[in-house]
CSV table of C-alpha atoms in Angstrom, one decimal:
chain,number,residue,atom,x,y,z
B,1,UNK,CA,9.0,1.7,-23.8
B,2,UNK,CA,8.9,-2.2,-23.1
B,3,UNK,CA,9.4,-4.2,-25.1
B,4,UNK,CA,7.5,-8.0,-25.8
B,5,UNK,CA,9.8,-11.1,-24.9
B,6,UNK,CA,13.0,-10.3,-26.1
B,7,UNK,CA,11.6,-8.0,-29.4
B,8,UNK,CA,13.9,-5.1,-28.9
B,9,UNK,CA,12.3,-1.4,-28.1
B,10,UNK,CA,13.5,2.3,-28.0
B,11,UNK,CA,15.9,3.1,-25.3
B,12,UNK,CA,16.7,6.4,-23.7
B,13,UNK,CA,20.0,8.0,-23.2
B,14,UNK,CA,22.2,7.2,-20.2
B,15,UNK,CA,21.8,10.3,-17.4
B,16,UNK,CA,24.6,13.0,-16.8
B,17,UNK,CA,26.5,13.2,-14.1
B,18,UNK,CA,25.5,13.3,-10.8
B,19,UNK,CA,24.9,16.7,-9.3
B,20,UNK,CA,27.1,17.2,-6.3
B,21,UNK,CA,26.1,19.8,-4.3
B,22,UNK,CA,25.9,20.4,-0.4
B,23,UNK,CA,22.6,20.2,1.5
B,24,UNK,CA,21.6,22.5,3.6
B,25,UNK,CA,18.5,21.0,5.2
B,26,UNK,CA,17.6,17.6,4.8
B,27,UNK,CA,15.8,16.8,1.1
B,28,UNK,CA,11.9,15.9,1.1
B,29,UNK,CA,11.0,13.2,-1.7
B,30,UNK,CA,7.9,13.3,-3.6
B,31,UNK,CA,5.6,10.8,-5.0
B,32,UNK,CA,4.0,11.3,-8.6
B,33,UNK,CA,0.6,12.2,-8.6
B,34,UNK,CA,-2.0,9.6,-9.3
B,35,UNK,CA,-4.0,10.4,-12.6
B,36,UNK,CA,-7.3,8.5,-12.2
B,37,UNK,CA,-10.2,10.4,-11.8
B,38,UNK,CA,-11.0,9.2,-8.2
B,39,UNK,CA,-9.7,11.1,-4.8
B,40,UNK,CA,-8.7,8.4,-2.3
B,41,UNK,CA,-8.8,7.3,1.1
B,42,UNK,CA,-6.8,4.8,3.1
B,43,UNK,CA,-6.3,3.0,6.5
B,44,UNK,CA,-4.8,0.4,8.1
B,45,UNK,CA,-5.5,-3.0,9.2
B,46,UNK,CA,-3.7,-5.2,11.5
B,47,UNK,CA,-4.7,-9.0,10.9
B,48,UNK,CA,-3.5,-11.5,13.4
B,49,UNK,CA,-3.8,-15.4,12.2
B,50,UNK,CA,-4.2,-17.6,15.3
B,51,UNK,CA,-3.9,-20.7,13.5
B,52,UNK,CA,0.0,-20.4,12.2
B,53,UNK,CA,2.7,-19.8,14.0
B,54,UNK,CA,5.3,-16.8,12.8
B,55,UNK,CA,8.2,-18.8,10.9
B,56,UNK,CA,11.0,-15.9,11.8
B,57,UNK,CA,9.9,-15.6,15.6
B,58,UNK,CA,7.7,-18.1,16.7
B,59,UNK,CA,4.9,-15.7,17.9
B,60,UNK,CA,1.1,-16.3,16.4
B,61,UNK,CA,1.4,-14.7,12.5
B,62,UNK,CA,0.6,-11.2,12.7
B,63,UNK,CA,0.6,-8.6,9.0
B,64,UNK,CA,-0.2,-5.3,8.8
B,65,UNK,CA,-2.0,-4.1,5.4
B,66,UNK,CA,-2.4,-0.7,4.0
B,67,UNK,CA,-5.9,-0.3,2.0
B,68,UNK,CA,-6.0,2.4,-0.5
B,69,UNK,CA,-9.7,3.1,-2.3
B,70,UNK,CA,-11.5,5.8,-3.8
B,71,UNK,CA,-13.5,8.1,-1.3
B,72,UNK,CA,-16.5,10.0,-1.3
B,73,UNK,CA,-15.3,12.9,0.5
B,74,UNK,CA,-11.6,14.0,1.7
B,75,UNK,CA,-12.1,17.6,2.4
B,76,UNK,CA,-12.1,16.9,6.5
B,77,UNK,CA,-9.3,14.0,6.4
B,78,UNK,CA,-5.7,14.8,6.8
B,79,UNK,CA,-3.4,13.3,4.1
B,80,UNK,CA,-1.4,10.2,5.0
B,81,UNK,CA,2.5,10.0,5.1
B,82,UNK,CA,4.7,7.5,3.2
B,83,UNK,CA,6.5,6.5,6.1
B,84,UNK,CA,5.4,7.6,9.7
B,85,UNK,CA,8.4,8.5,12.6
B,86,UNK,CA,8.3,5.4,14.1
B,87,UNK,CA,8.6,3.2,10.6
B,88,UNK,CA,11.2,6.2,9.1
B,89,UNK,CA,13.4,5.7,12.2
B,90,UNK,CA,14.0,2.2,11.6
B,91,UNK,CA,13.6,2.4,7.4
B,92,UNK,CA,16.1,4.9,7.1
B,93,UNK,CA,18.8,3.2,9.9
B,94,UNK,CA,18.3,-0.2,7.9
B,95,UNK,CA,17.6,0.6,4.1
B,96,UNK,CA,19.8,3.0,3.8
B,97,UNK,CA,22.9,0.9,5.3
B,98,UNK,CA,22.3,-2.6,5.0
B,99,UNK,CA,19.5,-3.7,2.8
B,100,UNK,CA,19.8,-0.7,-0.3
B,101,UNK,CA,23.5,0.6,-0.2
B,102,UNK,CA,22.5,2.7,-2.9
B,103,UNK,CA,20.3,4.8,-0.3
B,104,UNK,CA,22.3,7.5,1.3
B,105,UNK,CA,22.8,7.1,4.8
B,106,UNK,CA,21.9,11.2,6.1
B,107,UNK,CA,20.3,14.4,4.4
B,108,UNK,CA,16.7,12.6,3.7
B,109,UNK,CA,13.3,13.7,5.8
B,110,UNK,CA,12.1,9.8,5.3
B,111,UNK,CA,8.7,11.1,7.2
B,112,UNK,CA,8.0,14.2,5.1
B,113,UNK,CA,6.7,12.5,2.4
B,114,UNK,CA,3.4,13.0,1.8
B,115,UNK,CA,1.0,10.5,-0.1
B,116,UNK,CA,-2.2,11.3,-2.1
B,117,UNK,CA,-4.5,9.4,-0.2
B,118,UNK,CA,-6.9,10.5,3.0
B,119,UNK,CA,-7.0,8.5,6.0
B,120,UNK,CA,-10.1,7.4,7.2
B,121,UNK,CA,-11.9,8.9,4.4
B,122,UNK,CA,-15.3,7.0,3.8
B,123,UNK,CA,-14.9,5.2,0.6
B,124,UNK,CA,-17.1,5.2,-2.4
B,125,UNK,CA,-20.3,3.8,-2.7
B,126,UNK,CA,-20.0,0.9,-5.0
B,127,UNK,CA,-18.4,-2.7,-4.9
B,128,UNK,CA,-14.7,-2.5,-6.9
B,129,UNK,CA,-12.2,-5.0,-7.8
B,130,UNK,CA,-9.4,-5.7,-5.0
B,131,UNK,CA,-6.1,-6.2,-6.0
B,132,UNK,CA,-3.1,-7.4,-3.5
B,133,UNK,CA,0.5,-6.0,-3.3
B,134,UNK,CA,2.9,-8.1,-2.0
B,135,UNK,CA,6.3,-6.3,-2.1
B,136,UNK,CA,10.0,-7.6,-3.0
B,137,UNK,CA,12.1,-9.1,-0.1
B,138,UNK,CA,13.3,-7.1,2.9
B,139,UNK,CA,11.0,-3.7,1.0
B,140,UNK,CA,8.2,-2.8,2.9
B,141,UNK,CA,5.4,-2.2,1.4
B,142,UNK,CA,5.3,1.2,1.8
B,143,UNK,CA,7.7,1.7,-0.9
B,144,UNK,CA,4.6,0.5,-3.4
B,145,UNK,CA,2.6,3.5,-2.5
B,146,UNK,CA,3.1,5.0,-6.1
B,147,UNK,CA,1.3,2.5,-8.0
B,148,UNK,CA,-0.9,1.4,-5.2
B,149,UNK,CA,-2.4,4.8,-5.2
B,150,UNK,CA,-2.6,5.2,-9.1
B,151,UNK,CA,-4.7,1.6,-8.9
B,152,UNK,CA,-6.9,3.5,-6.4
B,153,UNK,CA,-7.4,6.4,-8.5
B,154,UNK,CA,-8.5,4.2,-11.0
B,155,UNK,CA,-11.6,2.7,-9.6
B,156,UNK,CA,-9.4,-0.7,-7.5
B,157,UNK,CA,-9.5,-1.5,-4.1
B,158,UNK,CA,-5.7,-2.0,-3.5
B,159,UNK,CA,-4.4,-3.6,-0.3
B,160,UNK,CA,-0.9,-3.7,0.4
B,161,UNK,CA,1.1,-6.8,2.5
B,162,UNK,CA,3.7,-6.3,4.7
B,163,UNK,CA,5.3,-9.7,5.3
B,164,UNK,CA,6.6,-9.8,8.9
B,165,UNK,CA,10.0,-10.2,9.8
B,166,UNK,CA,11.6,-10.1,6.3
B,167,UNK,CA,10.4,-6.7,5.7
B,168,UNK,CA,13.0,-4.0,7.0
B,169,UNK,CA,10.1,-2.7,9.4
B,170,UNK,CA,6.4,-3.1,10.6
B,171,UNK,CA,5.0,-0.8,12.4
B,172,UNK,CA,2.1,-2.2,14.6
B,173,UNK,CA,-1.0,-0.2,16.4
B,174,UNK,CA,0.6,2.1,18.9
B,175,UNK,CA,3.7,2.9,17.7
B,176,UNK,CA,5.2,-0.7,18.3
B,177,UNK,CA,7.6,-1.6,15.6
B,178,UNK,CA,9.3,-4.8,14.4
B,179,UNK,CA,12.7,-5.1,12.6
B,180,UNK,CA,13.2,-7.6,9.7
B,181,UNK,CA,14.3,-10.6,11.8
B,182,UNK,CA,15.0,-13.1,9.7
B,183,UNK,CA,17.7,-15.3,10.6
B,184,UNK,CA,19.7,-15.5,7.5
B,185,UNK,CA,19.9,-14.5,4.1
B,186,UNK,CA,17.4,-16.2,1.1
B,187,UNK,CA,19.0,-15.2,-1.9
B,188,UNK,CA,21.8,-17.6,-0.4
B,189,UNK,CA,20.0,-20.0,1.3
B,190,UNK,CA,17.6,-22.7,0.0
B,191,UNK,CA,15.7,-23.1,2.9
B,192,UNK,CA,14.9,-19.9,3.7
B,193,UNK,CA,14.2,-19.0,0.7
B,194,UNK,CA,11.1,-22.0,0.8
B,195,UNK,CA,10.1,-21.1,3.7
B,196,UNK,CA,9.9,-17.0,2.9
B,197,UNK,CA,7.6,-17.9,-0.5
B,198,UNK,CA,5.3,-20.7,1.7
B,199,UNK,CA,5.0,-18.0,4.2
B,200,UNK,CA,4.2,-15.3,1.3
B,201,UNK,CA,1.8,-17.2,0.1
B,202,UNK,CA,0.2,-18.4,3.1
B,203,UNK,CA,0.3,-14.3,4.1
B,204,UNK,CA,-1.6,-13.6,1.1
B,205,UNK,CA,-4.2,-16.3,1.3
B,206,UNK,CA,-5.1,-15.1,4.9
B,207,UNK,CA,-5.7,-11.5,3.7
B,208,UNK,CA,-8.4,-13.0,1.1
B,209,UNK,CA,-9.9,-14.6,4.1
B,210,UNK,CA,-9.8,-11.7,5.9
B,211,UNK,CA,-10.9,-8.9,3.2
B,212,UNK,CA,-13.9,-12.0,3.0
B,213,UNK,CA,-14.7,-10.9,6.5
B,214,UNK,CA,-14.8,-7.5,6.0
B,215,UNK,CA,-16.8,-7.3,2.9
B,216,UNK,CA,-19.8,-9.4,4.5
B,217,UNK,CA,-20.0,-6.2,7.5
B,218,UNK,CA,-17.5,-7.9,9.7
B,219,UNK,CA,-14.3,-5.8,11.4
B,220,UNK,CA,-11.2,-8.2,11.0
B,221,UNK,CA,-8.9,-5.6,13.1
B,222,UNK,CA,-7.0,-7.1,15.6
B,223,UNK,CA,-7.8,-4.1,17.9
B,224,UNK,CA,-11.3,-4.1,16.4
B,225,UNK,CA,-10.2,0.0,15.3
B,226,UNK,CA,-12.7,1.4,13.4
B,227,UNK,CA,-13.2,1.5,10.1
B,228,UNK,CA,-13.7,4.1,7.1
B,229,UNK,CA,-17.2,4.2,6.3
B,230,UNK,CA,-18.5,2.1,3.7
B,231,UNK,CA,-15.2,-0.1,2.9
B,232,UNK,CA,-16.1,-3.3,3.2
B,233,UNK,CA,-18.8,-2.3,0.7
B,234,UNK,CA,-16.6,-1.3,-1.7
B,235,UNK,CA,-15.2,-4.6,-2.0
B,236,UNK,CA,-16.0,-6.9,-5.1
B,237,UNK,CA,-14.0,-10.2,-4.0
B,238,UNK,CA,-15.6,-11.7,-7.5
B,239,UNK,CA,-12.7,-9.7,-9.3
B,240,UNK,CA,-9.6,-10.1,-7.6
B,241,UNK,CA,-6.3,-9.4,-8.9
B,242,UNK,CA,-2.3,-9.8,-7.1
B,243,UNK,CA,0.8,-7.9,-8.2
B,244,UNK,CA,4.0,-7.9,-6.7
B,245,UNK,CA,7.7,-7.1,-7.3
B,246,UNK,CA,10.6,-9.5,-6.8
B,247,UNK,CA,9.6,-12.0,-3.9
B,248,UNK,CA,6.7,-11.0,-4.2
B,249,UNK,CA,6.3,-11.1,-8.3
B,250,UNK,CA,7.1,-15.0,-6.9
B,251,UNK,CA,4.3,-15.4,-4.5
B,252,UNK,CA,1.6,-14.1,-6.4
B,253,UNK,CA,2.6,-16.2,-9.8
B,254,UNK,CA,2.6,-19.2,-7.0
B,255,UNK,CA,-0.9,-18.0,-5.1
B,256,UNK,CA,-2.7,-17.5,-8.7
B,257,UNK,CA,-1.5,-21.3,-8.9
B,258,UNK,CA,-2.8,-22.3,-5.7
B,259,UNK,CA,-5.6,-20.0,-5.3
B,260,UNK,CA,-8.7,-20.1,-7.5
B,261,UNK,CA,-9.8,-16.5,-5.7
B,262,UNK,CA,-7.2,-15.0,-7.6
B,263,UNK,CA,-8.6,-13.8,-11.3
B,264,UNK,CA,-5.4,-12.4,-12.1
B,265,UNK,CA,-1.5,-11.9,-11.7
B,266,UNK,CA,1.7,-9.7,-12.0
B,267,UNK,CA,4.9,-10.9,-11.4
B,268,UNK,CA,7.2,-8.0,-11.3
B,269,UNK,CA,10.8,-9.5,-11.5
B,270,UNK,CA,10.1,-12.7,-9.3
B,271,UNK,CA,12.3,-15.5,-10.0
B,272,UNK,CA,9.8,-18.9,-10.8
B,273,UNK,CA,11.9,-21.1,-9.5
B,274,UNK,CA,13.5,-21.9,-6.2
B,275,UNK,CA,17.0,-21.5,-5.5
B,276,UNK,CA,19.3,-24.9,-6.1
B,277,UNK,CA,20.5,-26.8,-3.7
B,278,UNK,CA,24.5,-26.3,-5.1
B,279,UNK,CA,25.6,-23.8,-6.9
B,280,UNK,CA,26.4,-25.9,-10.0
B,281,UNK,CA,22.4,-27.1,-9.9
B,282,UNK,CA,19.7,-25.7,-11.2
B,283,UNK,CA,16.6,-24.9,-8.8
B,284,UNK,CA,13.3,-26.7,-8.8
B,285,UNK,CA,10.8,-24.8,-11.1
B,286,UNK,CA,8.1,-23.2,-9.0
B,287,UNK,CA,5.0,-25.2,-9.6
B,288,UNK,CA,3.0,-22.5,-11.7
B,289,UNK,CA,5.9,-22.8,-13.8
B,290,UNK,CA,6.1,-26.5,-14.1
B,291,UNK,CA,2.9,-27.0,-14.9
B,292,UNK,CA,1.2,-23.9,-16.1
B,293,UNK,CA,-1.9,-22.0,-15.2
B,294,UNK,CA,-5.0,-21.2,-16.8
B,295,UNK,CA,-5.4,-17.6,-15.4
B,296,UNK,CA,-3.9,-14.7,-16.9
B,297,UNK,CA,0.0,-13.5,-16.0
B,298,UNK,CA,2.0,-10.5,-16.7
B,299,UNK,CA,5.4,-11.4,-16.5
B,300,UNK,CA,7.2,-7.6,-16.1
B,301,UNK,CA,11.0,-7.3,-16.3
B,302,UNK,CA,13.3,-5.2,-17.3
B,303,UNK,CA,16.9,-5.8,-19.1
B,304,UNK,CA,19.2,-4.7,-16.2
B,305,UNK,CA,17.9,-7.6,-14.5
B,306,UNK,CA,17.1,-10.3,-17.4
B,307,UNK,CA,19.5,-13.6,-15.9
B,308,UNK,CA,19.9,-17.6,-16.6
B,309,UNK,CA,16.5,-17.6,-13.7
B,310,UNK,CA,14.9,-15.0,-15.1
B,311,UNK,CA,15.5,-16.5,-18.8
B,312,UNK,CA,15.0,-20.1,-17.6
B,313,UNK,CA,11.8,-19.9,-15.2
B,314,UNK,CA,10.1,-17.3,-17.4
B,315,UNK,CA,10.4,-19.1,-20.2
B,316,UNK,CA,9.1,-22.4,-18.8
B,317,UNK,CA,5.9,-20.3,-18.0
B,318,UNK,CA,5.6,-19.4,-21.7
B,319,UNK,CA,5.9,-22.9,-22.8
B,320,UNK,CA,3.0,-23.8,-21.3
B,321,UNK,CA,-0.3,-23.3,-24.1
B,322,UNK,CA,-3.4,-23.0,-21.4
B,323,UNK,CA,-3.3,-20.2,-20.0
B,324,UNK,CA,-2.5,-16.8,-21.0
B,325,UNK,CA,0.6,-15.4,-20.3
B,326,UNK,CA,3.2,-12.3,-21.7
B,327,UNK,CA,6.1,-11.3,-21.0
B,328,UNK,CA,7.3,-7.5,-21.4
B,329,UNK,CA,10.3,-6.1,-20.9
B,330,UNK,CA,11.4,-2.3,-20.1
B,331,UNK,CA,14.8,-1.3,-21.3
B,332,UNK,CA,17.4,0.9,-19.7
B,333,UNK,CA,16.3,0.3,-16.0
B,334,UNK,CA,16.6,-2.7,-13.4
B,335,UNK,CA,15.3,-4.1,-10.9
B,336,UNK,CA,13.6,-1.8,-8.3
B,337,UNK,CA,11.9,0.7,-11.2
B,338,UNK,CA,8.9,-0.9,-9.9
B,339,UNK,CA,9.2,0.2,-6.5
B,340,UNK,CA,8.9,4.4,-5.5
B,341,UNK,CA,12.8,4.1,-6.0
B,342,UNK,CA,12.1,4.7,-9.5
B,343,UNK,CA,10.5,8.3,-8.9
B,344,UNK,CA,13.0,9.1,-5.6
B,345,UNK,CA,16.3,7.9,-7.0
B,346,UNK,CA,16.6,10.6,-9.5
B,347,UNK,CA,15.1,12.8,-6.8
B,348,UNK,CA,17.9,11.8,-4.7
B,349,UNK,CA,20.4,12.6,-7.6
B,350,UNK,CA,19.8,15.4,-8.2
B,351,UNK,CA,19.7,17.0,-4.9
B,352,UNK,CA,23.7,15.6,-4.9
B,353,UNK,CA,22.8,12.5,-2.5
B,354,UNK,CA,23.3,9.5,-4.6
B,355,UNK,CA,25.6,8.9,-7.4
B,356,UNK,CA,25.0,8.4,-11.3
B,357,UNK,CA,26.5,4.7,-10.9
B,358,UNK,CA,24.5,4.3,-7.8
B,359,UNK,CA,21.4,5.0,-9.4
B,360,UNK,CA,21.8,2.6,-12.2
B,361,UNK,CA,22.1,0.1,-10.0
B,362,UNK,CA,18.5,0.9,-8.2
B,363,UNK,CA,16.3,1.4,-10.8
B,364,UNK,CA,18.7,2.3,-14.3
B,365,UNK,CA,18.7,6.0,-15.9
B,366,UNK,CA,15.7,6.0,-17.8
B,367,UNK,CA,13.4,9.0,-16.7
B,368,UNK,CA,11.2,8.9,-14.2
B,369,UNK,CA,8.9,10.7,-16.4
B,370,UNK,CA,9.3,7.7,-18.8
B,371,UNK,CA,9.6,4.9,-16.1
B,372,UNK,CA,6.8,5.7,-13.9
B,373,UNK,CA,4.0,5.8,-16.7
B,374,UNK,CA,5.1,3.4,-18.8
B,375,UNK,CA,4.7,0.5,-15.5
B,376,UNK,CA,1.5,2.4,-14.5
B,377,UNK,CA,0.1,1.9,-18.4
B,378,UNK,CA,0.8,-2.0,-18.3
B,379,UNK,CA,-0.7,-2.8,-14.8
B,380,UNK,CA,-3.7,-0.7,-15.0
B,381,UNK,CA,-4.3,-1.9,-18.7
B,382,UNK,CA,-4.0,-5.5,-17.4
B,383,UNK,CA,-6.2,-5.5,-14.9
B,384,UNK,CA,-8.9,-3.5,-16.9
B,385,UNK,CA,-8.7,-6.6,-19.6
B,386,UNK,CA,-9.1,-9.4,-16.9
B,387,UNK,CA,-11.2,-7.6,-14.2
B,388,UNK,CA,-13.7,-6.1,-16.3
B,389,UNK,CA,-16.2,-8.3,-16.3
């Protein structure tokens, strides 16, 4: 299914047509089942950082974090949705009409969908590796429950970042929600697009800090809410591995650079180099990729996305002999077939609500059923090799 750097794999058929047909009522999306062995739990935790100042709005740097984990016991603890009806009201206004076209704009129940995972369920007893999830730019990271929760059901402690105000929404602790607010566009700007990695990885080095907190019996909730039993037990901050898709394949490359906590990395279509200053130019090489690393990397792409950045940043990080790094490619898909769009867009499809040519563009017509475990084998069988120990 992928293929290693360039060495050409099987590829699958391009899907029918689209299935056009009316709705009635409006569609529920499902998520795939994880297929560890574990039952899960999960909560929330809202982590204010005093000491910076938010970049987009000026307010002290607040993040809201999702912690997925394998419980002792769910039979009392109601299952947690994707999205809840605050976050769906602004997800499905936003998404679906300015940040992913693609999305249809009516006919979806955005808070029907049901995760696998328990909340407030008291976790298992015994300390796990903790792995990070920063999600692509303007995604929340809700949209990275899929292979969050197969991480989970795998034996990981997997906590999810939302990176304020270039995420299309954050809901806060009682109901309050913030709209992405950043003033401008990255993918077009240079400086934005500095200040959105600095702030990534600044975002993700404050969680460590924070998680640190936690797993030595402290409550790092800004609202002190309390917490499922036996979680900061459960966390092993001697094995810690960071995944992320797009931006955020960017900031944890960089924060496996910068950050000697990190054992481990996936970069999940992030661009290693930072946009040019004119169009003719080509952008300053991030500095993982300009001087290496010692520390394992995954570099995942796929080959509806594989351009000159892609090509020219990725390979820099190959050239470089220390450390250990591989680059795997999955063909007939793009860019967001790392995200729950790979899973929901065919979903979506079917049930008449987005096109043949609009899916391609999401997440490309391979299968689900091919998609979904073939990312799911390559993350979980990277982090078993380098968080073993």
């Amino acid at each position: 299914m992928f293929r290693r750097n360039g060495v050409l794999g099987p590829t699958l058929p391009v899907a029918g047509d689209d299935i056009a047909r009316a709705q009635t009522t409006p569609v529920t999306l499902r998520l795939p089942a994880p297929t560890g062995q574990h039952q899960l739990g999960v909560t929330t935790l809202h982590l204010v950082d005093e000491s910076r100042r938010d970049p987009w709005n000026g307010t002290v740097r607040e993040l809201m974090t999702t912690v997925f984990y394998p419980a002792a016991d769910v039979a009392d603890y109601p299952v947690a949705p994707q999205l809840t009806h605050a976050a769906a009201a602004v997800f499905s206004t936003l998404d679906a009409v300015h940040l992913h076209p693609e999305l249809p704009d009516s006919g979806v129940n955005w808070t029907a969908t049901q995760t696998h995972s328990h909340t407030g369920a008291p976790a298992l007893p015994g300390r796990r590796p903790v792995l990070l999830y920063s999600p692509g730019g303007a995604d929340p990271r809700t949209i990275g429950t899929g292979v969050a929760e197969e991480l989970a059901s795998h034996g990981y402690v997997v906590v999810t970042i939302d990176h304020t105000g270039e995420a299309s929404e954050v809901e806060f602790p009682g109901g309050r929600v913030r709209a992405i607010d950043i003033p401008g566009d990255p993918r077009t700007d240079p400086r934005l697009f500095r200040t959105m990695i600095d702030t990534r990885i600044a975002d993700t080095r404050f969680v460590l800090d924070e998680l640190a907190k936690l797993a030595a019996g402290r409550n790092p909730d800004a609202d002190a809410r309390p917490l499922p039993e036996n979680l900061g037990q459960a966390l092993d901050l001697r094995r810690v591995g960071a995944y992320g898709h797009s931006a955020g394949g960017a900031t944890v490359a960089e924060a496996l650079y910068e950050d000697r906590r990190i054992d481990a990395a996936i970069n999940m279509e992030g661009y290693l180099d930072y946009m040019p200053e004119e169009p003719d130019q080509e952008g300053e090489l991030l500095p993982i990729a300009k001087h290496g690393v010692d520390q394992p990397l995954l570099l995942l792409g796929t080959d509806g996305f594989r351009d000159a950045r892609i090509e020219r940043s990725w390979s820099a990080m190959l050239d470089h002999q220390q450390g250990c790094t591989r680059w795997e490619q999955l063909d007939n898909a793009t860019h967001w077939v790392f995200t729950d769009y790979s899973n929901m867009a065919p979903q979506l499809q079917d049930a008449g609500l987005m096109s043949a040519e609009d899916r391609a563009k999401l997440v490309g017509a391979i299968d689900p059923a091919d998609s979904v475990p073939a990312v799911r084998n390559q993350v979980l069988t990277f982090f078993a090799e380098h968080l073993s120990r």
